[in-house]
């Protein structure tokens, strides 16, 4: 009976991944159409705290955008940096030709999310009709803004989620391997979130590459209702927009829209971020999204349970093989497709290794997220 239940759970997971594969393949990459609607003016908001090592590279990327300078502005929201970030941005501001504003936030005195506070305060200053958010440790291609603006103008989307992946630039073998493992793990989230949007059922996105109408941000109440949560500057807002305006949340499937961000350098920073992410599902008002999160946990926990029961000879080896095949086969094909789109084909060989780790990772964070949620972010303890 137990083996049958495990087979059922993983078989449903197999079918879900088959569905994701078909959805991804049916979602054709976006192609810019000549002579379309006039794109909107854009305000790029970059919340930063202690990003001295990265922020100038991002600003340099923005300085060479193919999108006209008179059509966008950049707002760097400095959240009490202590490492020289603000000085670097001010120096860059003096010599750049693009419109660069610095929003120096007052010292944080309450328990609101620092990132939500930075974005909200910057939107008040923004002159653009389309808000685009990214992070201070990101890199963008020269056509990044042009593709986002064209897609939004053509589709009339109120919120556009675009792809994110990790930078794999370490010279150390172990450090680079750690970056690559994170890249594969993260690609599964990006891919599944994209597929949900492609069928009009958005469930996740990433604030490192998000665009939305300034007017719509105000209409749905911005971050009100979850401003005290450390996470969710992206997903909670997306859920609000999707609920208020069905069909207006879209995923931009275009390789020039990809943003690359820094992978975590330490296990501790990875732990705090994933704990923060995994705790969000309890606050979703969408029962489908909550049920999906629970099912993903059960699917992965089933693999651990299968291994233990097979070792104890509670379930026969042939049934364990069926369970493992159902869990890993279609998932492998889906990850290959997503990594190929993200220009990470060279990591395909590492997918089976990550697949073996993933059930323990999901089960661990799914369980600890039920406890007291405290995180360290940029040197601060948040809840």
PDB file of N, CA and C in Angstrom, residues 247-312:
ATOM      1  N   UNK A 247      -4.804  37.461 -17.069  1.00  0.00           N
ATOM      2  CA  UNK A 247      -4.249  37.476 -18.414  1.00  0.00           C
ATOM      3  C   UNK A 247      -3.243  38.570 -18.675  1.00  0.00           C
ATOM      4  N   UNK A 248      -2.996  39.421 -17.682  1.00  0.00           N
ATOM      5  CA  UNK A 248      -2.094  40.551 -17.881  1.00  0.00           C
ATOM      6  C   UNK A 248      -0.700  40.324 -17.304  1.00  0.00           C
ATOM      7  N   UNK A 249      -0.460  39.135 -16.768  1.00  0.00           N
ATOM      8  CA  UNK A 249       0.881  38.762 -16.300  1.00  0.00           C
ATOM      9  C   UNK A 249       1.497  37.846 -17.341  1.00  0.00           C
ATOM     10  N   UNK A 250       2.657  38.227 -17.873  1.00  0.00           N
ATOM     11  CA  UNK A 250       3.253  37.487 -18.984  1.00  0.00           C
ATOM     12  C   UNK A 250       4.722  37.176 -18.720  1.00  0.00           C
ATOM     13  N   UNK A 251       5.180  36.076 -19.319  1.00  0.00           N
ATOM     14  CA  UNK A 251       6.599  35.730 -19.260  1.00  0.00           C
ATOM     15  C   UNK A 251       7.245  36.063 -20.589  1.00  0.00           C
ATOM     16  N   UNK A 252       8.400  36.703 -20.541  1.00  0.00           N
ATOM     17  CA  UNK A 252       9.137  37.083 -21.744  1.00  0.00           C
ATOM     18  C   UNK A 252      10.175  36.015 -22.062  1.00  0.00           C
ATOM     19  N   UNK A 253       9.873  35.205 -23.052  1.00  0.00           N
ATOM     20  CA  UNK A 253      10.767  34.120 -23.462  1.00  0.00           C
ATOM     21  C   UNK A 253      11.677  34.635 -24.573  1.00  0.00           C
ATOM     22  N   UNK A 254      12.777  35.211 -24.189  1.00  0.00           N
ATOM     23  CA  UNK A 254      13.732  35.773 -25.142  1.00  0.00           C
ATOM     24  C   UNK A 254      15.109  35.770 -24.475  1.00  0.00           C
ATOM     25  N   UNK A 255      16.111  35.245 -25.169  1.00  0.00           N
ATOM     26  CA  UNK A 255      17.430  35.106 -24.552  1.00  0.00           C
ATOM     27  C   UNK A 255      18.103  36.446 -24.264  1.00  0.00           C
ATOM     28  N   UNK A 256      17.775  37.479 -25.040  1.00  0.00           N
ATOM     29  CA  UNK A 256      18.376  38.785 -24.765  1.00  0.00           C
ATOM     30  C   UNK A 256      17.737  39.483 -23.567  1.00  0.00           C
ATOM     31  N   UNK A 257      16.686  38.886 -23.031  1.00  0.00           N
ATOM     32  CA  UNK A 257      16.063  39.430 -21.819  1.00  0.00           C
ATOM     33  C   UNK A 257      16.615  38.785 -20.557  1.00  0.00           C
ATOM     34  N   UNK A 258      17.524  37.830 -20.698  1.00  0.00           N
ATOM     35  CA  UNK A 258      18.072  37.117 -19.540  1.00  0.00           C
ATOM     36  C   UNK A 258      18.941  38.054 -18.700  1.00  0.00           C
ATOM     37  N   UNK A 259      18.749  38.004 -17.406  1.00  0.00           N
ATOM     38  CA  UNK A 259      19.602  38.706 -16.438  1.00  0.00           C
ATOM     39  C   UNK A 259      20.449  37.663 -15.717  1.00  0.00           C
ATOM     40  N   UNK A 260      21.714  37.958 -15.555  1.00  0.00           N
ATOM     41  CA  UNK A 260      22.596  37.088 -14.774  1.00  0.00           C
ATOM     42  C   UNK A 260      22.870  37.733 -13.421  1.00  0.00           C
ATOM     43  N   UNK A 261      22.794  36.943 -12.381  1.00  0.00           N
ATOM     44  CA  UNK A 261      23.038  37.453 -11.037  1.00  0.00           C
ATOM     45  C   UNK A 261      24.079  36.585 -10.337  1.00  0.00           C
ATOM     46  N   UNK A 262      24.622  37.098  -9.260  1.00  0.00           N
ATOM     47  CA  UNK A 262      25.662  36.378  -8.538  1.00  0.00           C
ATOM     48  C   UNK A 262      25.073  35.218  -7.741  1.00  0.00           C
ATOM     49  N   UNK A 263      25.697  34.073  -7.846  1.00  0.00           N
ATOM     50  CA  UNK A 263      25.320  32.941  -6.996  1.00  0.00           C
ATOM     51  C   UNK A 263      25.829  33.198  -5.580  1.00  0.00           C
ATOM     52  N   UNK A 264      25.315  32.455  -4.640  1.00  0.00           N
ATOM     53  CA  UNK A 264      25.760  32.614  -3.253  1.00  0.00           C
ATOM     54  C   UNK A 264      27.170  32.068  -3.090  1.00  0.00           C
ATOM     55  N   UNK A 265      27.975  32.826  -2.384  1.00  0.00           N
ATOM     56  CA  UNK A 265      29.358  32.422  -2.177  1.00  0.00           C
ATOM     57  C   UNK A 265      29.501  31.460  -1.010  1.00  0.00           C
ATOM     58  N   UNK A 266      28.562  31.504  -0.092  1.00  0.00           N
ATOM     59  CA  UNK A 266      28.673  30.664   1.103  1.00  0.00           C
ATOM     60  C   UNK A 266      27.395  29.872   1.318  1.00  0.00           C
ATOM     61  N   UNK A 267      27.521  28.771   2.029  1.00  0.00           N
ATOM     62  CA  UNK A 267      26.354  27.967   2.378  1.00  0.00           C
ATOM     63  C   UNK A 267      25.415  28.736   3.294  1.00  0.00           C
ATOM     64  N   UNK A 268      25.989  29.587   4.133  1.00  0.00           N
ATOM     65  CA  UNK A 268      25.150  30.340   5.071  1.00  0.00           C
ATOM     66  C   UNK A 268      24.220  31.300   4.349  1.00  0.00           C
ATOM     67  N   UNK A 269      24.751  32.059   3.376  1.00  0.00           N
ATOM     68  CA  UNK A 269      23.904  33.002   2.652  1.00  0.00           C
ATOM     69  C   UNK A 269      22.855  32.257   1.826  1.00  0.00           C
ATOM     70  N   UNK A 270      23.242  31.123   1.255  1.00  0.00           N
ATOM     71  CA  UNK A 270      22.299  30.283   0.514  1.00  0.00           C
ATOM     72  C   UNK A 270      21.189  29.793   1.450  1.00  0.00           C
ATOM     73  N   UNK A 271      21.586  29.352   2.633  1.00  0.00           N
ATOM     74  CA  UNK A 271      20.623  28.852   3.613  1.00  0.00           C
ATOM     75  C   UNK A 271      19.595  29.915   3.971  1.00  0.00           C
ATOM     76  N   UNK A 272      20.054  31.133   4.280  1.00  0.00           N
ATOM     77  CA  UNK A 272      19.120  32.179   4.688  1.00  0.00           C
ATOM     78  C   UNK A 272      18.178  32.574   3.554  1.00  0.00           C
ATOM     79  N   UNK A 273      18.694  32.649   2.310  1.00  0.00           N
ATOM     80  CA  UNK A 273      17.811  33.021   1.210  1.00  0.00           C
ATOM     81  C   UNK A 273      16.766  31.955   0.943  1.00  0.00           C
ATOM     82  N   UNK A 274      17.187  30.700   0.883  1.00  0.00           N
ATOM     83  CA  UNK A 274      16.232  29.637   0.601  1.00  0.00           C
ATOM     84  C   UNK A 274      15.238  29.456   1.737  1.00  0.00           C
ATOM     85  N   UNK A 275      15.650  29.677   2.954  1.00  0.00           N
ATOM     86  CA  UNK A 275      14.711  29.626   4.076  1.00  0.00           C
ATOM     87  C   UNK A 275      13.668  30.728   3.924  1.00  0.00           C
ATOM     88  N   UNK A 276      14.125  31.896   3.516  1.00  0.00           N
ATOM     89  CA  UNK A 276      13.216  33.026   3.296  1.00  0.00           C
ATOM     90  C   UNK A 276      12.233  32.703   2.181  1.00  0.00           C
ATOM     91  N   UNK A 277      12.741  32.140   1.096  1.00  0.00           N
ATOM     92  CA  UNK A 277      11.865  31.794  -0.024  1.00  0.00           C
ATOM     93  C   UNK A 277      10.852  30.727   0.359  1.00  0.00           C
ATOM     94  N   UNK A 278      11.314  29.679   1.017  1.00  0.00           N
ATOM     95  CA  UNK A 278      10.435  28.548   1.311  1.00  0.00           C
ATOM     96  C   UNK A 278       9.340  28.908   2.309  1.00  0.00           C
ATOM     97  N   UNK A 279       9.560  29.953   3.096  1.00  0.00           N
ATOM     98  CA  UNK A 279       8.550  30.340   4.083  1.00  0.00           C
ATOM     99  C   UNK A 279       7.403  31.121   3.464  1.00  0.00           C
ATOM    100  N   UNK A 280       7.552  31.575   2.208  1.00  0.00           N
ATOM    101  CA  UNK A 280       6.533  32.432   1.607  1.00  0.00           C
ATOM    102  C   UNK A 280       5.218  31.708   1.340  1.00  0.00           C
ATOM    103  N   UNK A 281       5.301  30.394   1.080  1.00  0.00           N
ATOM    104  CA  UNK A 281       4.090  29.712   0.627  1.00  0.00           C
ATOM    105  C   UNK A 281       2.965  29.770   1.660  1.00  0.00           C
ATOM    106  N   UNK A 282       3.310  29.903   2.926  1.00  0.00           N
ATOM    107  CA  UNK A 282       2.275  29.958   3.969  1.00  0.00           C
ATOM    108  C   UNK A 282       1.454  31.242   3.891  1.00  0.00           C
ATOM    109  N   UNK A 283       1.986  32.253   3.211  1.00  0.00           N
ATOM    110  CA  UNK A 283       1.314  33.549   3.143  1.00  0.00           C
ATOM    111  C   UNK A 283       0.572  33.766   1.829  1.00  0.00           C
ATOM    112  N   UNK A 284       0.615  32.782   0.936  1.00  0.00           N
ATOM    113  CA  UNK A 284      -0.105  32.922  -0.324  1.00  0.00           C
ATOM    114  C   UNK A 284      -1.610  32.831  -0.088  1.00  0.00           C
ATOM    115  N   UNK A 285      -2.363  33.678  -0.779  1.00  0.00           N
ATOM    116  CA  UNK A 285      -3.816  33.616  -0.703  1.00  0.00           C
ATOM    117  C   UNK A 285      -4.393  32.705  -1.776  1.00  0.00           C
ATOM    118  N   UNK A 286      -3.532  32.252  -2.682  1.00  0.00           N
ATOM    119  CA  UNK A 286      -3.966  31.389  -3.774  1.00  0.00           C
ATOM    120  C   UNK A 286      -3.835  29.927  -3.345  1.00  0.00           C
ATOM    121  N   UNK A 287      -4.944  29.219  -3.167  1.00  0.00           N
ATOM    122  CA  UNK A 287      -4.869  27.822  -2.694  1.00  0.00           C
ATOM    123  C   UNK A 287      -4.160  26.897  -3.679  1.00  0.00           C
ATOM    124  N   UNK A 288      -4.235  27.202  -4.976  1.00  0.00           N
ATOM    125  CA  UNK A 288      -3.568  26.368  -5.978  1.00  0.00           C
ATOM    126  C   UNK A 288      -2.057  26.449  -5.804  1.00  0.00           C
ATOM    127  N   UNK A 289      -1.546  27.665  -5.591  1.00  0.00           N
ATOM    128  CA  UNK A 289      -0.112  27.855  -5.393  1.00  0.00           C
ATOM    129  C   UNK A 289       0.359  27.164  -4.122  1.00  0.00           C
ATOM    130  N   UNK A 290      -0.432  27.267  -3.072  1.00  0.00           N
ATOM    131  CA  UNK A 290      -0.092  26.596  -1.814  1.00  0.00           C
ATOM    132  C   UNK A 290      -0.090  25.079  -1.988  1.00  0.00           C
ATOM    133  N   UNK A 291      -1.102  24.570  -2.674  1.00  0.00           N
ATOM    134  CA  UNK A 291      -1.191  23.123  -2.905  1.00  0.00           C
ATOM    135  C   UNK A 291      -0.014  22.633  -3.743  1.00  0.00           C
ATOM    136  N   UNK A 292       0.407  23.441  -4.720  1.00  0.00           N
ATOM    137  CA  UNK A 292       1.543  23.065  -5.556  1.00  0.00           C
ATOM    138  C   UNK A 292       2.817  22.983  -4.725  1.00  0.00           C
ATOM    139  N   UNK A 293       3.005  23.944  -3.823  1.00  0.00           N
ATOM    140  CA  UNK A 293       4.192  23.928  -2.966  1.00  0.00           C
ATOM    141  C   UNK A 293       4.216  22.674  -2.092  1.00  0.00           C
ATOM    142  N   UNK A 294       3.069  22.312  -1.549  1.00  0.00           N
ATOM    143  CA  UNK A 294       2.975  21.108  -0.716  1.00  0.00           C
ATOM    144  C   UNK A 294       3.254  19.857  -1.550  1.00  0.00           C
ATOM    145  N   UNK A 295       2.727  19.831  -2.774  1.00  0.00           N
ATOM    146  CA  UNK A 295       2.938  18.659  -3.633  1.00  0.00           C
ATOM    147  C   UNK A 295       4.409  18.498  -4.013  1.00  0.00           C
ATOM    148  N   UNK A 296       5.083  19.590  -4.307  1.00  0.00           N
ATOM    149  CA  UNK A 296       6.515  19.523  -4.637  1.00  0.00           C
ATOM    150  C   UNK A 296       7.296  18.971  -3.444  1.00  0.00           C
ATOM    151  N   UNK A 297       6.916  19.401  -2.257  1.00  0.00           N
ATOM    152  CA  UNK A 297       7.563  18.863  -1.051  1.00  0.00           C
ATOM    153  C   UNK A 297       7.334  17.356  -0.948  1.00  0.00           C
ATOM    154  N   UNK A 298       6.099  16.916  -1.129  1.00  0.00           N
ATOM    155  CA  UNK A 298       5.772  15.490  -1.010  1.00  0.00           C
ATOM    156  C   UNK A 298       6.487  14.663  -2.070  1.00  0.00           C
ATOM    157  N   UNK A 299       6.585  15.197  -3.286  1.00  0.00           N
ATOM    158  CA  UNK A 299       7.240  14.470  -4.373  1.00  0.00           C
ATOM    159  C   UNK A 299       8.706  14.225  -4.058  1.00  0.00           C
ATOM    160  N   UNK A 300       9.344  15.202  -3.485  1.00  0.00           N
ATOM    161  CA  UNK A 300      10.762  15.064  -3.158  1.00  0.00           C
ATOM    162  C   UNK A 300      10.976  14.247  -1.885  1.00  0.00           C
ATOM    163  N   UNK A 301      10.110  14.435  -0.913  1.00  0.00           N
ATOM    164  CA  UNK A 301      10.230  13.648   0.313  1.00  0.00           C
ATOM    165  C   UNK A 301       9.977  12.165   0.023  1.00  0.00           C
ATOM    166  N   UNK A 302       9.163  11.893  -0.994  1.00  0.00           N
ATOM    167  CA  UNK A 302       8.883  10.502  -1.372  1.00  0.00           C
ATOM    168  C   UNK A 302      10.147   9.760  -1.795  1.00  0.00           C
ATOM    169  N   UNK A 303      11.084  10.475  -2.391  1.00  0.00           N
ATOM    170  CA  UNK A 303      12.327   9.837  -2.837  1.00  0.00           C
ATOM    171  C   UNK A 303      13.173   9.413  -1.639  1.00  0.00           C
ATOM    172  N   UNK A 304      13.238  10.265  -0.633  1.00  0.00           N
ATOM    173  CA  UNK A 304      13.980   9.918   0.579  1.00  0.00           C
ATOM    174  C   UNK A 304      13.326   8.729   1.270  1.00  0.00           C
ATOM    175  N   UNK A 305      12.006   8.787   1.353  1.00  0.00           N
ATOM    176  CA  UNK A 305      11.269   7.697   1.996  1.00  0.00           C
ATOM    177  C   UNK A 305      11.442   6.392   1.215  1.00  0.00           C
ATOM    178  N   UNK A 306      11.439   6.472  -0.102  1.00  0.00           N
ATOM    179  CA  UNK A 306      11.634   5.283  -0.935  1.00  0.00           C
ATOM    180  C   UNK A 306      12.998   4.655  -0.689  1.00  0.00           C
ATOM    181  N   UNK A 307      14.029   5.490  -0.646  1.00  0.00           N
ATOM    182  CA  UNK A 307      15.386   4.981  -0.421  1.00  0.00           C
ATOM    183  C   UNK A 307      15.489   4.277   0.932  1.00  0.00           C
ATOM    184  N   UNK A 308      14.898   4.863   1.950  1.00  0.00           N
ATOM    185  CA  UNK A 308      14.951   4.273   3.293  1.00  0.00           C
ATOM    186  C   UNK A 308      14.188   2.954   3.326  1.00  0.00           C
ATOM    187  N   UNK A 309      12.988   2.948   2.764  1.00  0.00           N
ATOM    188  CA  UNK A 309      12.153   1.744   2.796  1.00  0.00           C
ATOM    189  C   UNK A 309      12.741   0.619   1.948  1.00  0.00           C
ATOM    190  N   UNK A 310      13.388   0.988   0.859  1.00  0.00           N
ATOM    191  CA  UNK A 310      14.032  -0.030   0.028  1.00  0.00           C
ATOM    192  C   UNK A 310      15.221  -0.639   0.765  1.00  0.00           C
ATOM    193  N   UNK A 311      15.989   0.213   1.437  1.00  0.00           N
ATOM    194  CA  UNK A 311      17.132  -0.279   2.216  1.00  0.00           C
ATOM    195  C   UNK A 311      16.674  -1.220   3.329  1.00  0.00           C
ATOM    196  N   UNK A 312      15.528  -0.896   3.933  1.00  0.00           N
ATOM    197  CA  UNK A 312      14.981  -1.736   5.005  1.00  0.00           C
ATOM    198  C   UNK A 312      14.182  -2.915   4.466  1.00  0.00           C
TER     199      UNK A 312
END
